[in-house]
Structures are given as structure tokens and as C-alpha cells.
DNA sequence: ATGAAAGGTTCATGTTGTCAACTGTTCAGC
DNA sequence: GCTGAACAGTTGACAACATGAACCTTTCAT
């Protein structure tokens, strides 16, 4: 039987991976800073961002963040303590706690999101057509690995 | 005088930022996992990756990682404790400590780097020409914001 | 009805991160 | 040459994040 064809690390792929690593570093730092400017931590900001689509069980948050549920407990505790989210029991299943963003939490998250859009100088180096190209490439990469 | 043209969040930019956020999340998680598989933390792996180019003063590490020097002390302590790096005084300036990867540290870092290359399924969705396109776009974004 | 399984929390522990205070070393100005 | 400012690194105290095990409550299959 053939060995699974090791995706021979061609030079372009290697370089793209490297560039992405740098991009990830940049992005991550800026996100962290933008959150800190609103005295949120990165993890808190991520949870708030998740809740923009609507209330969500703790477990679902943990899955999306790829971390242990016990970790989420603490993060939500702190967000709740500052009035950014609420916990309410799910009427359908009383084991489940639905976490929902408050108005205050929602607007904090929206502010942060918008501050990111124009803080993103790296994108300024590209013109409209190139940004569209980039968008298409990224879309295809993500759609292939995140069926959702 | 004109107001600085608020980079009116055009829909494409907004979407690109969003896609990048998702990509960053994916990449970050995979990096963290790949590091954990070698019982390294993400931060430790990042420092080892930095040292692949050669020895480096603590302060330079802190600057590159955008964190406090005191934080680097701890990370390097743990790496040193496991024989992945060494600390030696810089003969030129005895205040400075040069951190260098050992052979063991270097090969751990290389292994990790290579495991990333073919763990990067998202890239598989693109053919060679598209990967080259992506590389060019990313290069330009990064070169514009990281003069180095 | 009983017991297994699932959702959350708690506790203990380790790593990352910040900040302030401290030790050595270098270097500019006198 | 000295003195003092500035710099590199460490230490200590503390908060957030992250994991894993133990636990409680609720649900659900049998």
C-alpha cells in the first residue's frame, strides 16, 4: 500500500506558512491591545465576540475556543462580574446555562470590532482588487477546513 | 483641512479582517497543539523559533514578542531547565545575556516547524499558482508594517 | 426506578503576563 | 578618574488563563 503522500513541503507552502505565522503574531498582538484598551483580556473579548450572534451554552463556548469547560467558567465569571454577560438556565434543559451578552457587553464588543477594522494598517498596502483576491483565497481556505 | 480619511470600513476590508480573525484562530490552535505534542507551550515554541537564526539577548526576545523582559526570564528559565537553550554572558557587554538554542532545542523547533507544514490542511485547498498569489499578498502586507 | 452520561462548577496546579523594586554594568559629563 | 543616569536582567507579588480530577445536578435510556 502506498504511503500517504507526505505533502512534500514545497518552498512556496513553507514560505506561506511562515508569513502566516508572522501575520498571526501581528494580528494577535493588535487584538490583545485593542481589548486591553477597553480593559478586556483577549479571552474575554473572544467570548464576547462569540455572543454577538446570540446566547450560547457554556459548553459550546468551550468547544469553539477549544478549551476545557472549567476554563470558561472563570472567564464568564469575570465578564458577569463586570456586567457584560448574564447566565440564565436553559428552560429546555436545566443542566445548561445560557450565557448572553448584555447591551453593555454587546457594545463593548462592537466597539472593539470596529477599532480593529481601521487599525488594520497591513491591509492598507493592498488596493481594492487585491483585497478582493485575498478575500477569495482566504474564504476558500477556511471553507475547506471549517464546513460550518 | 480634511479630516484624516477614516478608512471607511468598506465591506471587503471588513470581511477580510473577519476571515483573518478566523484564520488566526485556526492557526493559533494548531500551533499550540503541535507545541503541546512536544510538551512545549506556545510561548516556549515561539522563543525557540526565534533562536533558530542565532543567539539573541533577552531584551531582543522581549521586544519581538512584545512582552515584558521579566516575562521572558521565566520562559527561558523553563527552556533552560529542559536543556533546550543556554544563557551566556555577552563578552561585549556583560549586562547582556545571550540566549542560544542547544542542538536539542534546535531540532525540537525544526520538528515542530515541519509538522506545521503538512498539518496545514487549509492550504491544500489552493493550487500552486494560488499559493504563490497568496504569498505575494501576504508578503506585501507584512513588509509594509514590518520594515525589518 | 436505577444507573450511566452530560453540563457546570470547584479545587489544585502550572504557565503566561504585568508591574515595581532591586542588582550589576556601561557610559556621559564633569 | 568619579559620580550618577541609563540600561539589561532578575526577583517577587499578583491576576488571568489553562488543564485535569472530583463533585453536584439534571437528563435520559433501560
Short mmCIF file of C-alpha atoms (C1' of nucleotides) in Angstrom, two decimals:
data_model
loop_
_atom_site.label_atom_id
_atom_site.label_comp_id
_atom_site.label_asym_id
_atom_site.label_seq_id
_atom_site.Cartn_x
_atom_site.Cartn_y
_atom_site.Cartn_z
CA UNK A 1 0.00 0.00 0.00
CA UNK A 2 1.27 3.47 -0.84
CA UNK A 3 2.47 5.61 1.99
CA UNK A 4 0.22 8.63 2.41
CA UNK A 5 1.93 11.10 0.06
CA UNK A 6 3.74 13.33 2.51
CA UNK A 7 2.71 16.75 1.21
CA UNK A 8 6.30 17.45 0.27
CA UNK A 9 6.84 20.83 1.80
CA UNK A 10 7.27 22.83 -1.38
CA UNK A 11 9.10 26.14 -0.91
CA UNK A 12 6.04 28.25 -1.53
CA UNK A 13 3.98 26.46 1.07
CA UNK A 14 6.81 26.79 3.54
CA UNK A 15 7.02 30.49 2.93
CA UNK A 16 3.26 30.96 3.14
CA UNK A 17 3.20 29.13 6.45
CA UNK A 18 5.97 31.37 7.67
CA UNK A 19 4.21 34.53 6.52
CA UNK A 20 1.02 33.39 8.16
CA UNK A 21 2.87 32.82 11.39
CA UNK A 22 4.08 36.39 11.29
CA UNK A 23 0.63 37.66 10.36
CA UNK A 24 -0.88 35.69 13.20
CA UNK A 25 1.61 37.26 15.58
CA UNK A 26 0.80 40.75 14.40
CA UNK A 27 -2.92 40.23 14.44
CA UNK A 28 -2.87 38.57 17.81
CA UNK A 29 -0.90 41.41 19.38
CA UNK A 30 -3.18 44.05 17.94
CA UNK A 31 -6.26 42.19 19.09
CA UNK A 32 -4.84 41.88 22.56
CA UNK A 33 -4.01 45.59 22.62
CA UNK A 34 -7.40 46.65 21.36
CA UNK A 35 -9.01 44.50 24.05
CA UNK A 36 -6.72 45.89 26.74
CA UNK A 37 -7.68 49.42 25.69
CA UNK A 38 -11.20 48.50 26.86
CA UNK A 39 -9.77 46.70 29.87
CA UNK A 40 -10.75 43.34 28.49
CA UNK A 41 -8.41 40.42 28.10
CA UNK A 42 -8.12 38.61 24.80
CA UNK A 43 -10.07 35.63 26.07
CA UNK A 44 -12.87 37.83 27.38
CA UNK A 45 -13.04 39.70 24.08
CA UNK A 46 -13.26 36.41 22.19
CA UNK A 47 -16.15 35.21 24.31
CA UNK A 48 -17.99 38.50 23.87
CA UNK A 49 -17.43 38.26 20.12
CA UNK A 50 -18.95 34.78 20.13
CA UNK A 51 -22.03 36.00 21.93
CA UNK A 52 -22.78 38.64 19.32
CA UNK A 53 -24.77 36.01 17.43
CA UNK A 54 -26.92 35.22 20.44
CA UNK A 55 -26.90 33.36 23.77
CA UNK A 56 -24.85 30.22 23.95
CA UNK A 57 -24.32 27.33 26.41
CA UNK A 58 -21.03 27.24 28.30
CA UNK A 59 -20.11 24.01 26.62
CA UNK A 60 -20.49 25.46 23.17
CA UNK A 61 -18.18 28.32 24.11
CA UNK A 62 -15.58 25.86 25.35
CA UNK A 63 -15.81 23.85 22.14
CA UNK A 64 -15.45 26.89 19.93
CA UNK A 65 -12.46 28.12 21.88
CA UNK A 66 -11.02 24.59 22.06
CA UNK A 67 -10.55 24.72 25.79
CA UNK A 68 -11.86 22.99 28.90
CA UNK A 69 -15.31 23.97 30.16
CA UNK A 70 -13.83 24.68 33.56
CA UNK A 71 -11.77 27.41 31.99
CA UNK A 72 -14.83 29.08 30.53
CA UNK A 73 -16.40 29.20 33.97
CA UNK A 74 -13.74 31.63 35.14
CA UNK A 75 -13.81 33.82 32.06
CA UNK A 76 -17.59 34.11 32.17
CA UNK A 77 -17.41 34.77 35.93
CA UNK A 78 -15.27 37.82 35.31
CA UNK A 79 -17.38 39.05 32.41
CA UNK A 80 -20.50 38.59 34.51
CA UNK A 81 -18.91 40.43 37.40
CA UNK A 82 -18.49 43.44 35.15
CA UNK A 83 -21.99 43.28 33.75
CA UNK A 84 -21.01 42.25 30.24
CA UNK A 85 -22.86 38.94 30.21
CA UNK A 86 -25.59 37.12 32.10
CA UNK A 87 -26.07 33.44 32.88
CA UNK A 88 -29.57 32.01 32.73
CA UNK A 89 -30.74 28.44 32.95
CA UNK A 90 -31.98 26.96 29.73
CA UNK A 91 -35.69 26.18 30.19
CA UNK A 92 -35.33 23.21 27.83
CA UNK A 93 -32.55 21.58 29.82
CA UNK A 94 -31.89 22.80 33.30
CA UNK A 95 -28.33 21.49 33.25
CA UNK A 96 -27.47 24.04 30.60
CA UNK A 97 -26.61 27.64 31.34
CA UNK A 98 -27.13 30.09 28.54
CA UNK A 99 -24.65 32.90 28.51
CA UNK A 100 -25.91 36.09 26.88
CA UNK A 101 -24.20 39.40 26.24
CA UNK A 102 -25.79 42.42 27.90
CA UNK A 103 -26.23 45.66 25.98
CA UNK A 104 -23.09 46.87 27.60
CA UNK A 105 -21.19 43.76 26.59
CA UNK A 106 -22.54 43.93 23.08
CA UNK A 107 -21.47 47.49 22.55
CA UNK A 108 -18.03 46.86 24.02
CA UNK A 109 -17.61 44.03 21.56
CA UNK A 110 -18.85 46.12 18.65
CA UNK A 111 -16.51 48.97 19.52
CA UNK A 112 -13.60 46.60 19.65
CA UNK A 113 -14.55 45.04 16.35
CA UNK A 114 -14.72 48.41 14.69
CA UNK A 115 -11.49 49.60 16.18
CA UNK A 116 -9.89 46.58 14.57
CA UNK A 117 -11.12 47.45 11.10
CA UNK A 118 -9.22 50.61 10.74
CA UNK A 119 -6.34 49.66 13.00
CA UNK A 120 -5.53 47.07 10.39
CA UNK A 121 -2.81 49.00 8.59
CA UNK A 122 -1.29 45.98 6.92
CA UNK A 123 -4.31 45.84 4.67
CA UNK A 124 -3.72 49.40 3.54
CA UNK A 125 -0.84 48.14 1.43
CA UNK A 126 -3.32 46.42 -0.87
CA UNK A 127 -5.69 48.05 -3.33
CA UNK A 128 -9.32 47.07 -3.67
CA UNK A 129 -8.78 44.40 -6.31
CA UNK A 130 -6.03 42.79 -4.28
CA UNK A 131 -8.09 42.81 -1.14
CA UNK A 132 -10.84 41.05 -3.05
CA UNK A 133 -8.32 38.50 -4.26
CA UNK A 134 -7.11 37.96 -0.73
CA UNK A 135 -10.65 37.60 0.48
CA UNK A 136 -11.37 34.90 -2.08
CA UNK A 137 -8.25 32.95 -1.22
CA UNK A 138 -8.91 33.12 2.50
CA UNK A 139 -12.52 32.17 2.02
CA UNK A 140 -11.59 29.05 0.13
CA UNK A 141 -9.01 28.04 2.70
CA UNK A 142 -11.45 28.44 5.54
CA UNK A 143 -14.42 26.88 3.83
CA UNK A 144 -12.37 23.79 3.15
CA UNK A 145 -11.46 23.27 6.79
CA UNK A 146 -14.47 24.73 8.57
CA UNK A 147 -17.54 23.20 6.96
CA UNK A 148 -19.70 25.48 9.12
CA UNK B 1 -8.24 70.84 6.47
CA UNK B 2 -9.59 67.44 5.54
CA UNK B 3 -10.27 65.03 8.30
CA UNK B 4 -7.89 62.12 8.07
CA UNK B 5 -9.84 59.91 5.70
CA UNK B 6 -11.26 57.44 8.14
CA UNK B 7 -10.53 54.24 6.24
CA UNK B 8 -14.24 53.86 5.76
CA UNK B 9 -14.65 50.23 6.60
CA UNK B 10 -15.50 49.03 3.12
CA UNK B 11 -17.28 45.69 3.06
CA UNK B 12 -14.35 43.84 1.59
CA UNK B 13 -11.94 45.02 4.25
CA UNK B 14 -14.42 44.09 6.93
CA UNK B 15 -14.75 40.63 5.51
CA UNK B 16 -11.02 40.18 5.10
CA UNK B 17 -10.47 41.20 8.71
CA UNK B 18 -13.09 38.71 9.74
CA UNK B 19 -11.58 35.92 7.68
CA UNK B 20 -8.17 36.68 9.06
CA UNK B 21 -9.52 36.52 12.56
CA UNK B 22 -10.83 33.04 11.85
CA UNK B 23 -7.61 32.01 10.19
CA UNK B 24 -5.61 33.34 13.09
CA UNK B 25 -7.77 31.35 15.47
CA UNK B 26 -7.24 28.17 13.47
CA UNK B 27 -3.54 28.68 13.06
CA UNK B 28 -3.06 29.58 16.68
CA UNK B 29 -4.83 26.49 17.90
CA UNK B 30 -2.87 24.21 15.60
CA UNK B 31 0.40 25.80 16.63
CA UNK B 32 -0.47 25.37 20.28
CA UNK B 33 -1.38 21.72 19.67
CA UNK B 34 1.78 20.99 17.71
CA UNK B 35 3.82 22.52 20.51
CA UNK B 36 1.93 20.57 23.17
CA UNK B 37 2.63 17.36 21.26
CA UNK B 38 6.32 18.02 22.04
CA UNK B 39 5.41 19.14 25.56
CA UNK B 40 6.24 22.72 24.78
CA UNK B 41 3.94 25.64 25.39
CA UNK B 42 3.21 28.13 22.65
CA UNK B 43 5.41 30.76 24.21
CA UNK B 44 8.31 28.36 24.57
CA UNK B 45 7.94 27.25 20.96
CA UNK B 46 7.94 30.86 19.81
CA UNK B 47 11.16 31.61 21.65
CA UNK B 48 12.82 28.52 20.22
CA UNK B 49 11.68 29.56 16.76
CA UNK B 50 13.27 32.97 17.25
CA UNK B 51 16.55 31.40 18.24
CA UNK B 52 16.82 29.40 15.04
CA UNK B 53 18.55 32.37 13.46
CA UNK B 54 21.17 32.51 16.19
CA UNK B 55 21.74 33.62 19.78
CA UNK B 56 19.80 36.64 20.96
CA UNK B 57 19.75 38.92 24.02
CA UNK B 58 16.81 38.58 26.40
CA UNK B 59 15.71 42.09 25.66
CA UNK B 60 15.50 41.42 21.95
CA UNK B 61 13.31 38.42 22.61
CA UNK B 62 11.02 40.53 24.75
CA UNK B 63 10.76 43.19 22.08
CA UNK B 64 9.98 40.71 19.34
CA UNK B 65 7.32 39.05 21.44
CA UNK B 66 6.00 42.42 22.62
CA UNK B 67 6.11 41.49 26.25
CA UNK B 68 7.96 42.48 29.39
CA UNK B 69 11.53 41.29 29.84
CA UNK B 70 10.62 39.82 33.20
CA UNK B 71 8.25 37.51 31.41
CA UNK B 72 10.97 36.23 29.14
CA UNK B 73 13.07 35.37 32.18
CA UNK B 74 10.55 32.74 33.22
CA UNK B 75 10.09 31.26 29.78
CA UNK B 76 13.83 30.98 29.22
CA UNK B 77 14.23 29.53 32.72
CA UNK B 78 11.94 26.66 31.82
CA UNK B 79 13.55 26.11 28.43
CA UNK B 80 16.97 26.14 30.05
CA UNK B 81 15.80 23.70 32.71
CA UNK B 82 14.96 21.27 29.96
CA UNK B 83 18.19 21.74 28.09
CA UNK B 84 16.70 23.49 25.08
CA UNK B 85 18.62 26.75 25.46
CA UNK B 86 21.67 28.15 27.23
CA UNK B 87 22.36 31.57 28.67
CA UNK B 88 25.85 33.04 28.28
CA UNK B 89 27.13 36.50 29.06
CA UNK B 90 27.89 38.67 26.07
CA UNK B 91 31.65 39.36 26.08
CA UNK B 92 30.98 42.78 24.51
CA UNK B 93 28.59 43.92 27.21
CA UNK B 94 28.44 41.98 30.40
CA UNK B 95 24.97 43.24 31.21
CA UNK B 96 23.62 41.28 28.26
CA UNK B 97 22.81 37.59 28.34
CA UNK B 98 22.81 35.80 25.03
CA UNK B 99 20.28 33.04 24.80
CA UNK B 100 21.18 30.28 22.36
CA UNK B 101 19.29 27.17 21.32
CA UNK B 102 21.05 23.90 22.02
CA UNK B 103 21.10 21.14 19.41
CA UNK B 104 18.22 19.57 21.24
CA UNK B 105 16.28 22.82 21.22
CA UNK B 106 17.04 23.42 17.59
CA UNK B 107 15.82 20.03 16.50
CA UNK B 108 12.67 20.30 18.60
CA UNK B 109 11.94 23.59 16.87
CA UNK B 110 12.67 22.18 13.44
CA UNK B 111 10.43 19.19 14.06
CA UNK B 112 7.64 21.46 15.13
CA UNK B 113 8.11 23.70 12.11
CA UNK B 114 7.94 20.75 9.79
CA UNK B 115 4.95 19.26 11.47
CA UNK B 116 3.20 22.54 10.79
CA UNK B 117 3.89 22.41 7.09
CA UNK B 118 1.85 19.40 6.40
CA UNK B 119 -0.63 19.90 9.19
CA UNK B 120 -1.66 23.00 7.34
CA UNK B 121 -4.63 21.50 5.52
CA UNK B 122 -6.28 24.81 4.78
CA UNK B 123 -3.55 25.48 2.26
CA UNK B 124 -4.32 22.26 0.47
CA UNK B 125 -7.41 23.93 -0.93
CA UNK B 126 -5.23 26.15 -3.07
CA UNK B 127 -3.21 25.14 -6.10
CA UNK B 128 0.36 26.24 -6.67
CA UNK B 129 -0.47 29.42 -8.56
CA UNK B 130 -2.92 30.49 -5.89
CA UNK B 131 -0.48 29.80 -3.12
CA UNK B 132 2.04 31.98 -4.90
CA UNK B 133 -0.59 34.70 -5.18
CA UNK B 134 -1.33 34.41 -1.51
CA UNK B 135 2.37 34.55 -0.69
CA UNK B 136 2.77 37.77 -2.65
CA UNK B 137 -0.19 39.44 -0.99
CA UNK B 138 0.92 38.44 2.49
CA UNK B 139 4.47 39.50 1.79
CA UNK B 140 3.37 42.95 0.79
CA UNK B 141 1.12 43.33 3.80
CA UNK B 142 3.87 42.31 6.15
CA UNK B 143 6.67 44.22 4.50
CA UNK B 144 4.60 47.36 4.76
CA UNK B 145 4.17 47.06 8.51
CA UNK B 146 7.36 45.25 9.49
CA UNK B 147 10.20 47.16 7.83
CA UNK B 148 12.63 44.55 9.08
"C1'" DA C 1 -36.68 3.32 39.40
"C1'" DT C 2 -31.84 2.95 38.66
"C1'" DG C 3 -27.68 3.98 36.82
"C1'" DA C 4 -24.93 6.00 33.12
"C1'" DA C 5 -23.95 10.15 30.83
"C1'" DA C 6 -23.87 15.10 30.22
"C1'" DG C 7 -23.41 20.28 31.73
"C1'" DG C 8 -21.22 23.22 35.06
"C1'" DT C 9 -18.55 24.28 38.97
"C1'" DT C 10 -14.77 23.79 42.29
"C1'" DC C 11 -10.09 22.86 43.63
"C1'" DA C 12 -5.16 22.25 42.97
"C1'" DT C 13 -1.52 23.26 39.98
"C1'" DG C 14 1.35 25.29 36.29
"C1'" DT C 15 2.38 28.86 32.64
"C1'" DT C 16 1.93 33.38 30.90
"C1'" DG C 17 1.66 38.15 31.65
"C1'" DT C 18 2.21 42.83 34.21
"C1'" DC C 19 4.34 46.00 37.32
"C1'" DA C 20 7.57 47.69 40.87
"C1'" DA C 21 11.81 47.16 43.17
"C1'" DC C 22 16.43 45.57 43.01
"C1'" DT C 23 21.48 44.18 41.35
"C1'" DG C 24 25.11 44.81 38.06
"C1'" DT C 25 27.15 47.04 34.17
"C1'" DT C 26 28.01 50.74 30.95
"C1'" DC C 27 28.75 55.32 29.71
"C1'" DA C 28 28.44 60.54 29.61
"C1'" DG C 29 29.92 64.71 31.89
"C1'" DC C 30 32.49 66.75 34.94
"C1'" DG D 1 39.27 59.33 37.44
"C1'" DC D 2 34.26 59.69 39.77
"C1'" DT D 3 29.58 60.17 40.00
"C1'" DG D 4 25.14 59.47 38.52
"C1'" DA D 5 21.92 58.36 34.86
"C1'" DA D 6 20.51 54.79 31.91
"C1'" DC D 7 20.29 50.02 30.59
"C1'" DA D 8 19.98 44.55 30.96
"C1'" DG D 9 18.28 41.23 33.55
"C1'" DT D 10 16.20 39.16 37.72
"C1'" DT D 11 13.07 38.77 41.64
"C1'" DG D 12 8.63 38.93 43.99
"C1'" DA D 13 3.65 39.78 44.30
"C1'" DC D 14 -0.31 39.30 41.91
"C1'" DA D 15 -4.11 38.44 38.17
"C1'" DA D 16 -5.71 35.81 34.16
"C1'" DC D 17 -5.69 31.70 31.61
"C1'" DA D 18 -5.39 26.78 31.04
"C1'" DT D 19 -5.68 21.78 32.40
"C1'" DG D 20 -7.32 17.73 34.91
"C1'" DA D 21 -9.74 15.39 38.63
"C1'" DA D 22 -13.55 15.31 41.73
"C1'" DC D 23 -18.13 16.67 42.52
"C1'" DC D 24 -23.31 18.04 42.07
"C1'" DT D 25 -27.35 18.31 39.46
"C1'" DT D 26 -30.15 17.12 35.71
"C1'" DT D 27 -31.39 14.20 31.92
"C1'" DC D 28 -32.30 10.02 29.68
"C1'" DA D 29 -32.12 5.04 28.38
"C1'" DT D 30 -33.27 0.91 30.07
#
